[in-house]
Amino acid sequence: MTPFDPARDGFGFRNPLGEVPHRSGGGTLLRPLDSFLYGNGLCFGMAVAALALHGAGQGETPVSGLRPTPELLEFLRGYHARQLRLRVVLAAVYDWLISGGGKSEGLPGRLRLPGDMDPHVLNFGPSMNRRFFRCLYRAHAVVPYRVDQAGGEERLYVYDPNHPGDRGRFVAFRDGGFSYAGFRSKEGWGITPVSLSAVTA
């Protein structure tokens, strides 16, 4: 298997924020849930799909070459909605609890990366604090694919659906905490891995 490359194995378009599916008929009952689930984009679905497609091997068109057609977006919504399945929720909650509320200490060493058996998707969400629900609503998912050491910190490089093709994005781990873009442990954020099999089984 070739190493995961966000410029090839990640989607070439940006996470579609604010695009909630239009429903008619009985589907209108799901509209409030749709706003919560899809309003902040399809990052979880895009991360899972990119990881699953990489594991299955490249097709004729690299993932980065796929266009955001209505059919592809519906496919990604299907993966994205799986985060609400009981199996996925239980896996995330279990890891969140055993890590002390999404704490990051030791996380890079226990992550399974693309090419490993049953790799992880990484989720930024709440830790145990008063900002729990705000962080839960703004949760974000990425694909971790490489770990390096630099400048006294551990760097976990990620494919981020909000930044297509960017090979330079990494989560920095230092002194038992982490920092990535607007997600920082010192500001109430936690970090939790979910195995691909928990989502795709």
PDB file of C-alpha atoms in Angstrom:
ATOM      1  CA  MET A   1       0.000   0.000   0.000  1.00  0.00           C
ATOM      2  CA  THR A   2       1.328   3.452  -0.873  1.00  0.00           C
ATOM      3  CA  PRO A   3       1.696   5.902   2.053  1.00  0.00           C
ATOM      4  CA  PHE A   4      -1.296   8.158   2.646  1.00  0.00           C
ATOM      5  CA  ASP A   5      -0.844  11.541   0.971  1.00  0.00           C
ATOM      6  CA  PRO A   6      -3.473  14.224   1.688  1.00  0.00           C
ATOM      7  CA  ALA A   7      -2.800  15.800  -1.713  1.00  0.00           C
ATOM      8  CA  ARG A   8      -3.714  12.533  -3.453  1.00  0.00           C
ATOM      9  CA  ASP A   9      -5.777  10.493  -0.984  1.00  0.00           C
ATOM     10  CA  GLY A  10      -7.795  13.374   0.456  1.00  0.00           C
ATOM     11  CA  PHE A  11     -10.682  14.998  -1.381  1.00  0.00           C
ATOM     12  CA  GLY A  12      -9.630  17.895  -3.603  1.00  0.00           C
ATOM     13  CA  PHE A  13     -12.567  20.079  -2.594  1.00  0.00           C
ATOM     14  CA  ARG A  14     -13.204  21.817   0.701  1.00  0.00           C
ATOM     15  CA  ASN A  15     -15.569  20.451   3.337  1.00  0.00           C
ATOM     16  CA  PRO A  16     -18.988  21.851   2.259  1.00  0.00           C
ATOM     17  CA  LEU A  17     -20.012  23.909   5.301  1.00  0.00           C
ATOM     18  CA  GLY A  18     -23.651  24.856   5.737  1.00  0.00           C
ATOM     19  CA  GLU A  19     -25.034  22.617   2.986  1.00  0.00           C
ATOM     20  CA  VAL A  20     -28.008  20.868   4.581  1.00  0.00           C
ATOM     21  CA  PRO A  21     -29.906  18.404   2.359  1.00  0.00           C
ATOM     22  CA  HIS A  22     -33.345  19.446   1.149  1.00  0.00           C
ATOM     23  CA  ARG A  23     -36.005  16.978   2.242  1.00  0.00           C
ATOM     24  CA  SER A  24     -39.652  16.595   1.279  1.00  0.00           C
ATOM     25  CA  GLY A  25     -42.486  14.401   2.465  1.00  0.00           C
ATOM     26  CA  GLY A  26     -41.849  12.373   5.607  1.00  0.00           C
ATOM     27  CA  GLY A  27     -38.195  13.382   5.526  1.00  0.00           C
ATOM     28  CA  THR A  28     -39.116  16.820   6.844  1.00  0.00           C
ATOM     29  CA  LEU A  29     -39.151  15.323  10.355  1.00  0.00           C
ATOM     30  CA  LEU A  30     -35.373  15.023  10.124  1.00  0.00           C
ATOM     31  CA  ARG A  31     -34.726  18.669   9.292  1.00  0.00           C
ATOM     32  CA  PRO A  32     -33.766  19.799  12.844  1.00  0.00           C
ATOM     33  CA  LEU A  33     -31.323  16.888  13.121  1.00  0.00           C
ATOM     34  CA  ASP A  34     -29.986  17.633   9.628  1.00  0.00           C
ATOM     35  CA  SER A  35     -29.007  21.165  10.672  1.00  0.00           C
ATOM     36  CA  PHE A  36     -27.061  19.808  13.648  1.00  0.00           C
ATOM     37  CA  LEU A  37     -25.495  16.924  11.739  1.00  0.00           C
ATOM     38  CA  TYR A  38     -24.603  18.580   8.423  1.00  0.00           C
ATOM     39  CA  GLY A  39     -24.542  22.303   9.216  1.00  0.00           C
ATOM     40  CA  ASN A  40     -20.843  22.251  10.071  1.00  0.00           C
ATOM     41  CA  GLY A  41     -19.972  20.219   7.008  1.00  0.00           C
ATOM     42  CA  LEU A  42     -19.109  16.606   6.262  1.00  0.00           C
ATOM     43  CA  CYS A  43     -15.657  16.376   7.853  1.00  0.00           C
ATOM     44  CA  PHE A  44     -16.317  13.034   9.573  1.00  0.00           C
ATOM     45  CA  GLY A  45     -17.764  11.495   6.406  1.00  0.00           C
ATOM     46  CA  MET A  46     -14.924  12.841   4.262  1.00  0.00           C
ATOM     47  CA  ALA A  47     -12.261  11.596   6.704  1.00  0.00           C
ATOM     48  CA  VAL A  48     -13.800   8.119   6.924  1.00  0.00           C
ATOM     49  CA  ALA A  49     -14.332   7.865   3.156  1.00  0.00           C
ATOM     50  CA  ALA A  50     -10.772   9.005   2.376  1.00  0.00           C
ATOM     51  CA  LEU A  51      -9.367   6.470   4.828  1.00  0.00           C
ATOM     52  CA  ALA A  52     -11.581   3.641   3.544  1.00  0.00           C
ATOM     53  CA  LEU A  53     -10.813   4.398  -0.119  1.00  0.00           C
ATOM     54  CA  HIS A  54      -7.083   4.500   0.591  1.00  0.00           C
ATOM     55  CA  GLY A  55      -7.298   1.114   2.294  1.00  0.00           C
ATOM     56  CA  ALA A  56      -9.206  -0.308  -0.667  1.00  0.00           C
ATOM     57  CA  GLY A  57      -6.564   0.905  -3.130  1.00  0.00           C
ATOM     58  CA  GLN A  58      -6.754   3.700  -5.678  1.00  0.00           C
ATOM     59  CA  GLY A  59      -9.275   3.575  -8.470  1.00  0.00           C
ATOM     60  CA  GLU A  60      -8.700   5.038 -11.921  1.00  0.00           C
ATOM     61  CA  THR A  61      -9.313   8.513 -10.482  1.00  0.00           C
ATOM     62  CA  PRO A  62      -7.440   9.494  -7.286  1.00  0.00           C
ATOM     63  CA  VAL A  63      -9.675  10.648  -4.450  1.00  0.00           C
ATOM     64  CA  SER A  64      -8.275  14.160  -4.920  1.00  0.00           C
ATOM     65  CA  GLY A  65      -9.629  14.147  -8.477  1.00  0.00           C
ATOM     66  CA  LEU A  66     -13.220  13.398  -7.521  1.00  0.00           C
ATOM     67  CA  ARG A  67     -15.658  16.268  -7.984  1.00  0.00           C
ATOM     68  CA  PRO A  68     -18.364  17.199  -5.420  1.00  0.00           C
ATOM     69  CA  THR A  69     -21.261  15.914  -7.499  1.00  0.00           C
ATOM     70  CA  PRO A  70     -24.683  15.481  -5.844  1.00  0.00           C
ATOM     71  CA  GLU A  71     -24.104  11.720  -5.888  1.00  0.00           C
ATOM     72  CA  LEU A  72     -20.715  11.970  -4.158  1.00  0.00           C
ATOM     73  CA  LEU A  73     -22.039  14.418  -1.556  1.00  0.00           C
ATOM     74  CA  GLU A  74     -24.889  12.039  -0.778  1.00  0.00           C
ATOM     75  CA  PHE A  75     -22.346   9.212  -0.406  1.00  0.00           C
ATOM     76  CA  LEU A  76     -20.322  11.361   2.015  1.00  0.00           C
ATOM     77  CA  ARG A  77     -23.445  12.301   3.979  1.00  0.00           C
ATOM     78  CA  GLY A  78     -24.106   8.591   4.429  1.00  0.00           C
ATOM     79  CA  TYR A  79     -20.663   8.071   5.976  1.00  0.00           C
ATOM     80  CA  HIS A  80     -20.988  11.284   7.982  1.00  0.00           C
ATOM     81  CA  ALA A  81     -24.301  10.192   9.519  1.00  0.00           C
ATOM     82  CA  ARG A  82     -22.716   6.971  10.761  1.00  0.00           C
ATOM     83  CA  GLN A  83     -21.142   8.908  13.618  1.00  0.00           C
ATOM     84  CA  LEU A  84     -24.559   8.663  15.304  1.00  0.00           C
ATOM     85  CA  ARG A  85     -24.658   4.855  15.103  1.00  0.00           C
ATOM     86  CA  LEU A  86     -24.593   3.201  18.508  1.00  0.00           C
ATOM     87  CA  ARG A  87     -21.409   1.264  17.713  1.00  0.00           C
ATOM     88  CA  VAL A  88     -19.527   4.464  16.809  1.00  0.00           C
ATOM     89  CA  VAL A  89     -20.895   6.435  19.759  1.00  0.00           C
ATOM     90  CA  LEU A  90     -19.908   3.665  22.178  1.00  0.00           C
ATOM     91  CA  ALA A  91     -16.393   3.423  20.701  1.00  0.00           C
ATOM     92  CA  ALA A  92     -15.879   7.185  20.988  1.00  0.00           C
ATOM     93  CA  VAL A  93     -17.328   7.403  24.511  1.00  0.00           C
ATOM     94  CA  TYR A  94     -15.243   4.435  25.688  1.00  0.00           C
ATOM     95  CA  ASP A  95     -11.987   5.995  24.475  1.00  0.00           C
ATOM     96  CA  TRP A  96     -13.036   9.396  25.826  1.00  0.00           C
ATOM     97  CA  LEU A  97     -13.620   7.887  29.270  1.00  0.00           C
ATOM     98  CA  ILE A  98     -10.435   5.801  29.493  1.00  0.00           C
ATOM     99  CA  SER A  99      -8.370   8.816  28.404  1.00  0.00           C
ATOM    100  CA  GLY A 100      -9.821  10.929  31.199  1.00  0.00           C
ATOM    101  CA  GLY A 101     -12.135  12.990  29.007  1.00  0.00           C
ATOM    102  CA  GLY A 102     -10.290  13.178  25.701  1.00  0.00           C
ATOM    103  CA  LYS A 103      -6.846  13.887  27.178  1.00  0.00           C
ATOM    104  CA  SER A 104      -4.038  13.559  24.665  1.00  0.00           C
ATOM    105  CA  GLU A 105      -1.196  12.172  26.760  1.00  0.00           C
ATOM    106  CA  GLY A 106       0.260   9.108  25.013  1.00  0.00           C
ATOM    107  CA  LEU A 107      -2.182   9.362  22.104  1.00  0.00           C
ATOM    108  CA  PRO A 108       0.336   9.475  19.200  1.00  0.00           C
ATOM    109  CA  GLY A 109       1.872   6.192  20.361  1.00  0.00           C
ATOM    110  CA  ARG A 110      -1.406   4.302  20.358  1.00  0.00           C
ATOM    111  CA  LEU A 111      -2.865   5.620  17.117  1.00  0.00           C
ATOM    112  CA  ARG A 112      -3.178   3.290  14.133  1.00  0.00           C
ATOM    113  CA  LEU A 113      -2.309   5.101  10.922  1.00  0.00           C
ATOM    114  CA  PRO A 114      -3.196   4.338   7.271  1.00  0.00           C
ATOM    115  CA  GLY A 115      -1.485   1.096   6.332  1.00  0.00           C
ATOM    116  CA  ASP A 116      -1.944  -0.310   9.863  1.00  0.00           C
ATOM    117  CA  MET A 117      -4.667  -2.812  10.633  1.00  0.00           C
ATOM    118  CA  ASP A 118      -7.916  -0.919  11.318  1.00  0.00           C
ATOM    119  CA  PRO A 119      -6.618   2.690  11.260  1.00  0.00           C
ATOM    120  CA  HIS A 120      -8.142   5.582  13.197  1.00  0.00           C
ATOM    121  CA  VAL A 121     -10.052   8.729  12.361  1.00  0.00           C
ATOM    122  CA  LEU A 122      -9.217  11.457  14.871  1.00  0.00           C
ATOM    123  CA  ASN A 123     -11.945  13.626  16.399  1.00  0.00           C
ATOM    124  CA  PHE A 124     -11.617  16.968  18.175  1.00  0.00           C
ATOM    125  CA  GLY A 125     -14.433  17.344  20.679  1.00  0.00           C
ATOM    126  CA  PRO A 126     -15.103  18.322  24.271  1.00  0.00           C
ATOM    127  CA  SER A 127     -13.083  17.493  27.345  1.00  0.00           C
ATOM    128  CA  MET A 128     -14.582  17.496  30.851  1.00  0.00           C
ATOM    129  CA  ASN A 129     -15.393  21.179  31.361  1.00  0.00           C
ATOM    130  CA  ARG A 130     -18.157  23.780  31.208  1.00  0.00           C
ATOM    131  CA  ARG A 131     -17.650  24.247  27.431  1.00  0.00           C
ATOM    132  CA  PHE A 132     -18.679  20.631  26.783  1.00  0.00           C
ATOM    133  CA  PHE A 133     -21.749  21.284  24.609  1.00  0.00           C
ATOM    134  CA  ARG A 134     -20.173  24.151  22.676  1.00  0.00           C
ATOM    135  CA  CYS A 135     -17.170  21.969  21.807  1.00  0.00           C
ATOM    136  CA  LEU A 136     -19.462  19.041  20.982  1.00  0.00           C
ATOM    137  CA  TYR A 137     -21.355  21.177  18.454  1.00  0.00           C
ATOM    138  CA  ARG A 138     -18.100  22.396  16.852  1.00  0.00           C
ATOM    139  CA  ALA A 139     -16.456  18.929  16.756  1.00  0.00           C
ATOM    140  CA  HIS A 140     -14.135  18.196  13.834  1.00  0.00           C
ATOM    141  CA  ALA A 141     -12.586  15.070  12.277  1.00  0.00           C
ATOM    142  CA  VAL A 142      -9.274  14.514  10.471  1.00  0.00           C
ATOM    143  CA  VAL A 143      -7.172  11.580   9.221  1.00  0.00           C
ATOM    144  CA  PRO A 144      -3.836  11.129  11.059  1.00  0.00           C
ATOM    145  CA  TYR A 145      -1.179   9.672   8.774  1.00  0.00           C
ATOM    146  CA  ARG A 146       2.369  10.381  10.089  1.00  0.00           C
ATOM    147  CA  VAL A 147       4.134  11.090  13.392  1.00  0.00           C
ATOM    148  CA  ASP A 148       7.375  13.089  13.631  1.00  0.00           C
ATOM    149  CA  GLN A 149       9.472  14.670  16.365  1.00  0.00           C
ATOM    150  CA  ALA A 150      10.471  18.320  15.994  1.00  0.00           C
ATOM    151  CA  GLY A 151      11.533  21.074  18.367  1.00  0.00           C
ATOM    152  CA  GLY A 152      10.745  19.155  21.543  1.00  0.00           C
ATOM    153  CA  GLU A 153       7.235  18.249  20.475  1.00  0.00           C
ATOM    154  CA  GLU A 154       5.524  15.339  18.784  1.00  0.00           C
ATOM    155  CA  ARG A 155       3.822  16.262  15.508  1.00  0.00           C
ATOM    156  CA  LEU A 156       0.959  14.224  14.128  1.00  0.00           C
ATOM    157  CA  TYR A 157       0.361  15.116  10.483  1.00  0.00           C
ATOM    158  CA  VAL A 158      -3.268  15.028   9.346  1.00  0.00           C
ATOM    159  CA  TYR A 159      -5.491  15.263   6.302  1.00  0.00           C
ATOM    160  CA  ASP A 160      -8.030  17.956   7.152  1.00  0.00           C
ATOM    161  CA  PRO A 161     -11.151  18.148   4.919  1.00  0.00           C
ATOM    162  CA  ASN A 162     -11.239  21.909   5.583  1.00  0.00           C
ATOM    163  CA  HIS A 163      -7.816  22.290   3.923  1.00  0.00           C
ATOM    164  CA  PRO A 164      -7.662  20.078   0.805  1.00  0.00           C
ATOM    165  CA  GLY A 165      -4.227  19.129  -0.489  1.00  0.00           C
ATOM    166  CA  ASP A 166      -2.348  20.640   2.471  1.00  0.00           C
ATOM    167  CA  ARG A 167       0.540  18.359   3.488  1.00  0.00           C
ATOM    168  CA  GLY A 168       1.776  20.707   6.215  1.00  0.00           C
ATOM    169  CA  ARG A 169      -1.003  20.428   8.790  1.00  0.00           C
ATOM    170  CA  PHE A 170      -0.150  18.768  12.081  1.00  0.00           C
ATOM    171  CA  VAL A 171      -1.365  18.403  15.652  1.00  0.00           C
ATOM    172  CA  ALA A 172       1.367  19.427  18.102  1.00  0.00           C
ATOM    173  CA  PHE A 173       1.680  17.428  21.329  1.00  0.00           C
ATOM    174  CA  ARG A 174       3.702  18.944  24.159  1.00  0.00           C
ATOM    175  CA  ASP A 175       3.670  18.733  27.973  1.00  0.00           C
ATOM    176  CA  GLY A 176       0.655  16.418  28.026  1.00  0.00           C
ATOM    177  CA  GLY A 177      -1.531  18.706  25.895  1.00  0.00           C
ATOM    178  CA  PHE A 178      -2.190  19.342  22.213  1.00  0.00           C
ATOM    179  CA  SER A 179      -2.763  22.203  19.821  1.00  0.00           C
ATOM    180  CA  TYR A 180      -4.210  22.247  16.311  1.00  0.00           C
ATOM    181  CA  ALA A 181      -5.640  25.338  14.622  1.00  0.00           C
ATOM    182  CA  GLY A 182      -8.525  26.434  16.872  1.00  0.00           C
ATOM    183  CA  PHE A 183      -8.500  23.200  18.878  1.00  0.00           C
ATOM    184  CA  ARG A 184      -6.334  23.382  22.009  1.00  0.00           C
ATOM    185  CA  SER A 185      -6.489  21.244  25.116  1.00  0.00           C
ATOM    186  CA  LYS A 186      -5.901  24.286  27.330  1.00  0.00           C
ATOM    187  CA  GLU A 187      -9.097  25.832  25.909  1.00  0.00           C
ATOM    188  CA  GLY A 188     -11.339  22.885  26.765  1.00  0.00           C
ATOM    189  CA  TRP A 189     -10.875  20.633  23.761  1.00  0.00           C
ATOM    190  CA  GLY A 190     -10.413  16.870  23.895  1.00  0.00           C
ATOM    191  CA  ILE A 191      -9.174  14.481  21.224  1.00  0.00           C
ATOM    192  CA  THR A 192     -10.501  10.979  20.560  1.00  0.00           C
ATOM    193  CA  PRO A 193      -9.650   8.289  17.982  1.00  0.00           C
ATOM    194  CA  VAL A 194     -12.336   6.101  16.389  1.00  0.00           C
ATOM    195  CA  SER A 195     -11.341   2.990  14.459  1.00  0.00           C
ATOM    196  CA  LEU A 196     -12.397   2.682  10.834  1.00  0.00           C
ATOM    197  CA  SER A 197     -14.062  -0.669  11.511  1.00  0.00           C
ATOM    198  CA  ALA A 198     -16.354   0.905  14.115  1.00  0.00           C
ATOM    199  CA  VAL A 199     -17.742   3.136  11.362  1.00  0.00           C
ATOM    200  CA  THR A 200     -17.745   0.857   8.328  1.00  0.00           C
ATOM    201  CA  ALA A 201     -18.822  -2.471   9.875  1.00  0.00           C
TER     202      ALA A 201
END
